[in-house]
Tab-separated table of C-alpha atoms in Angstrom:
chain	number	residue	atom	x	y	z
S	1	UNK	CA	46.658	64.541	-48.068
S	2	UNK	CA	48.952	61.934	-45.850
S	3	UNK	CA	46.237	62.631	-42.814
S	4	UNK	CA	43.396	62.505	-44.293
S	5	UNK	CA	45.101	58.775	-45.513
S	6	UNK	CA	45.368	57.824	-42.025
S	7	UNK	CA	41.811	59.371	-40.963
S	8	UNK	CA	40.280	57.093	-43.259
S	9	UNK	CA	42.830	53.940	-42.167
S	10	UNK	CA	41.387	54.567	-39.330
S	11	UNK	CA	37.936	54.488	-39.748
S	12	UNK	CA	37.771	51.139	-42.690
S	13	UNK	CA	39.734	49.372	-39.432
S	14	UNK	CA	37.247	50.392	-36.837
S	15	UNK	CA	34.557	49.116	-39.069
S	16	UNK	CA	36.417	45.635	-40.248
S	17	UNK	CA	37.002	44.982	-36.432
S	18	UNK	CA	34.363	42.664	-35.012
S	19	UNK	CA	32.323	43.933	-32.014
S	20	UNK	CA	33.885	42.164	-28.628
S	21	UNK	CA	31.280	39.630	-27.382
S	22	UNK	CA	28.530	40.306	-24.887
S	23	UNK	CA	28.479	38.103	-22.141
S	24	UNK	CA	25.993	35.729	-22.353
S	25	UNK	CA	22.841	36.547	-20.076
S	26	UNK	CA	21.956	34.893	-17.184
S	27	UNK	CA	19.077	32.362	-17.811
S	28	UNK	CA	17.265	31.614	-14.230
S	29	UNK	CA	16.977	28.101	-14.317
S	30	UNK	CA	14.338	25.777	-15.163
S	31	UNK	CA	11.504	25.472	-12.291
S	32	UNK	CA	11.064	21.599	-12.051
S	33	UNK	CA	7.901	20.836	-14.168
S	34	UNK	CA	5.191	19.154	-12.191
S	35	UNK	CA	4.266	15.696	-12.991
S	36	UNK	CA	0.414	15.565	-14.787
S	37	UNK	CA	-2.413	13.768	-12.660
S	38	UNK	CA	-3.922	11.140	-14.394
S	39	UNK	CA	-5.989	9.766	-11.799
S	40	UNK	CA	-6.994	9.072	-8.166
S	41	UNK	CA	-6.519	5.279	-6.609
S	42	UNK	CA	-7.605	4.586	-2.785
S	43	UNK	CA	-5.279	2.533	-0.654
S	44	UNK	CA	-6.851	-1.204	-0.313
S	45	UNK	CA	-4.078	-2.203	2.164
S	46	UNK	CA	-4.009	-1.944	6.114
S	47	UNK	CA	-0.495	-0.042	5.910
S	48	UNK	CA	1.232	-0.064	2.798
S	49	UNK	CA	4.907	1.441	1.853
S	50	UNK	CA	5.639	4.500	-0.371
S	51	UNK	CA	8.743	3.772	-1.388
S	52	UNK	CA	11.626	6.106	-3.183
S	53	UNK	CA	11.619	3.811	-6.192
S	54	UNK	CA	9.349	0.820	-7.457
S	55	UNK	CA	11.401	-1.936	-6.095
S	56	UNK	CA	10.670	-3.900	-3.217
S	57	UNK	CA	13.522	-2.959	-1.555
S	58	UNK	CA	13.864	0.455	-1.986
S	59	UNK	CA	14.048	3.385	0.190
S	60	UNK	CA	10.563	3.760	2.826
S	61	UNK	CA	9.556	6.730	2.021
S	62	UNK	CA	5.732	6.973	4.630
S	63	UNK	CA	2.995	5.302	5.012
S	64	UNK	CA	-0.386	5.353	4.166
S	65	UNK	CA	-3.254	3.296	5.408
S	66	UNK	CA	-6.566	1.510	4.118
S	67	UNK	CA	-9.208	4.146	2.439
S	68	UNK	CA	-6.241	6.872	1.502
S	69	UNK	CA	-6.807	8.623	-1.637
S	70	UNK	CA	-3.746	9.188	-3.735
S	71	UNK	CA	-3.030	11.153	-7.186
S	72	UNK	CA	-1.714	8.758	-9.332
S	73	UNK	CA	1.339	10.068	-11.724
S	74	UNK	CA	2.270	6.797	-13.835
S	75	UNK	CA	2.647	2.891	-13.189
S	76	UNK	CA	5.258	1.270	-14.087
S	77	UNK	CA	4.344	-2.813	-14.380
S	78	UNK	CA	2.985	-3.371	-11.045
S	79	UNK	CA	4.271	-0.128	-9.758
S	80	UNK	CA	2.336	3.513	-9.334
S	81	UNK	CA	3.886	6.443	-9.080
S	82	UNK	CA	2.048	8.518	-6.588
S	83	UNK	CA	1.831	11.662	-4.845
S	84	UNK	CA	0.466	11.983	-1.094
S	85	UNK	CA	-1.717	14.962	0.131
S	86	UNK	CA	1.298	16.234	2.040
S	87	UNK	CA	2.815	16.694	-1.705
S	88	UNK	CA	5.559	13.836	-1.611
S	89	UNK	CA	6.029	11.600	-4.229
S	90	UNK	CA	6.842	7.724	-4.321
S	91	UNK	CA	5.841	4.906	-5.534
S	92	UNK	CA	3.624	2.270	-4.273
S	93	UNK	CA	3.087	-1.422	-5.706
S	94	UNK	CA	-0.590	-1.053	-7.617
S	95	UNK	CA	-1.939	-4.620	-5.809
S	96	UNK	CA	-3.024	-2.652	-2.759
S	97	UNK	CA	-4.899	-0.100	-5.136
S	98	UNK	CA	-8.476	0.485	-5.978
S	99	UNK	CA	-9.446	3.378	-8.948
S	100	UNK	CA	-11.663	5.946	-8.277
S	101	UNK	CA	-12.923	7.422	-5.124
S	102	UNK	CA	-15.300	5.036	-2.480
S	103	UNK	CA	-19.238	3.883	-3.719
S	104	UNK	CA	-21.711	5.768	-2.009
S	105	UNK	CA	-22.714	3.935	0.534
S	106	UNK	CA	-26.217	4.674	1.184
S	107	UNK	CA	-28.147	1.938	2.915
S	108	UNK	CA	-24.438	-0.312	3.552
S	109	UNK	CA	-22.564	-0.767	6.293
S	110	UNK	CA	-18.990	0.714	6.563
S	111	UNK	CA	-15.876	-0.908	5.782
S	112	UNK	CA	-14.928	-2.901	8.399
S	113	UNK	CA	-12.489	-5.583	9.924
S	114	UNK	CA	-14.207	-8.832	10.690
S	115	UNK	CA	-15.950	-9.566	14.555
S	116	UNK	CA	-17.264	-12.229	16.795
S	117	UNK	CA	-20.739	-13.084	17.173
S	118	UNK	CA	-19.597	-16.235	19.039
S	119	UNK	CA	-16.243	-16.498	20.621
S	120	UNK	CA	-14.100	-19.890	20.315
S	121	UNK	CA	-14.762	-21.111	23.608
S	122	UNK	CA	-12.023	-23.015	24.844
S	123	UNK	CA	-12.205	-26.620	26.501
S	124	UNK	CA	-9.999	-26.853	30.014
S	125	UNK	CA	-7.683	-29.501	31.237
S	126	UNK	CA	-5.287	-29.199	34.029
S	127	UNK	CA	-3.231	-32.167	33.108
S	128	UNK	CA	-1.936	-33.601	30.281
S	129	UNK	CA	0.688	-31.985	27.395
S	130	UNK	CA	1.380	-28.054	27.376
S	131	UNK	CA	2.420	-26.457	23.809
S	132	UNK	CA	0.514	-24.281	21.149
S	133	UNK	CA	-1.836	-24.800	18.016
S	134	UNK	CA	-2.691	-22.680	15.338
S	135	UNK	CA	-5.447	-23.601	13.294
S	136	UNK	CA	-6.404	-21.515	9.902
S	137	UNK	CA	-10.186	-21.083	9.183
S	138	UNK	CA	-11.549	-20.106	6.178
S	139	UNK	CA	-14.887	-17.973	7.106
S	140	UNK	CA	-17.507	-17.452	4.415
S	141	UNK	CA	-19.591	-14.463	3.892
S	142	UNK	CA	-22.142	-15.339	5.971
S	143	UNK	CA	-19.707	-16.106	8.948
S	144	UNK	CA	-19.876	-19.399	9.097
S	145	UNK	CA	-16.347	-21.307	9.463
S	146	UNK	CA	-16.187	-23.231	6.102
S	147	UNK	CA	-12.879	-25.618	6.519
S	148	UNK	CA	-9.994	-25.947	9.321
S	149	UNK	CA	-6.234	-27.166	8.887
S	150	UNK	CA	-3.878	-26.752	11.425
S	151	UNK	CA	-1.004	-25.144	10.800
S	152	UNK	CA	1.108	-26.037	14.348
S	153	UNK	CA	0.896	-28.264	17.128
S	154	UNK	CA	3.927	-27.950	19.455
S	155	UNK	CA	1.793	-30.605	22.254
S	156	UNK	CA	2.795	-33.531	20.059
S	157	UNK	CA	-0.729	-34.886	20.944
S	158	UNK	CA	-2.940	-35.035	17.415
S	159	UNK	CA	-6.136	-35.032	19.579
S	160	UNK	CA	-5.396	-31.853	20.779
S	161	UNK	CA	-5.102	-30.294	17.655
S	162	UNK	CA	-8.490	-31.856	16.972
S	163	UNK	CA	-10.072	-30.202	19.784
S	164	UNK	CA	-8.457	-26.592	18.423
S	165	UNK	CA	-10.380	-27.314	15.125
S	166	UNK	CA	-13.564	-28.274	16.926
S	167	UNK	CA	-13.430	-24.829	18.859
S	168	UNK	CA	-12.757	-22.546	16.239
S	169	UNK	CA	-15.346	-24.153	14.028
S	170	UNK	CA	-18.193	-23.822	16.571
S	171	UNK	CA	-17.381	-19.774	16.021
S	172	UNK	CA	-19.754	-17.376	14.069
S	173	UNK	CA	-18.251	-14.216	12.863
S	174	UNK	CA	-19.045	-10.617	11.227
S	175	UNK	CA	-17.361	-10.759	7.988
S	176	UNK	CA	-14.644	-7.993	7.272
S	177	UNK	CA	-16.598	-5.475	4.351
S	178	UNK	CA	-15.505	-3.858	1.500
S	179	UNK	CA	-17.175	-1.390	-0.632
S	180	UNK	CA	-20.429	-2.689	0.829
S	181	UNK	CA	-19.780	-6.513	0.303
S	182	UNK	CA	-18.856	-8.920	3.094
S	183	UNK	CA	-15.888	-10.507	2.247
S	184	UNK	CA	-14.574	-14.638	2.677
S	185	UNK	CA	-11.264	-14.237	4.786
S	186	UNK	CA	-9.414	-16.654	6.535
S	187	UNK	CA	-9.000	-16.374	10.528
S	188	UNK	CA	-5.991	-17.919	12.479
S	189	UNK	CA	-6.948	-19.021	15.425
S	190	UNK	CA	-3.476	-19.605	18.339
S	191	UNK	CA	-4.508	-22.226	21.145
S	192	UNK	CA	-1.882	-23.035	24.229
S	193	UNK	CA	-2.500	-25.660	26.146
């Protein structure tokens, strides 16, 4: 009987002891979540920095060019989070982007920079003061100079500034085109004497 009691106690003890804890199954790390593309944007600047953070002093990761299409992931204030064709992700200043794809260009000129129909003709003289005159000329969509303004004149002679303004006013331009439309622009004329 004593033997039956010991066996009974062992059975009870075995039933009362909780099972040893099992090690937790190893879980694989979650794969990085792919950001959802919310649209497509196109670069309008000649060159645009793609930055690590939405700050103008953040590290530049890459540069993109005018006409490049980027996948838009998010916007934050004046910044857009974009994904490049190479797969890199960064921030660009939204002001230099336009949405969507370029419009069809049936019968319209491609995007271009300005050109000259008639370049400014510089008047030469051997003597007199020397220096640099810088003139900003506002050019309309027809390529005509509407106004001029002397920005710098290191010659010390107002007459040379006026001469440089007359030279650039006589010029005729082909305006730059963006999305089939000619644009006004400011041409900076640098004239040395």
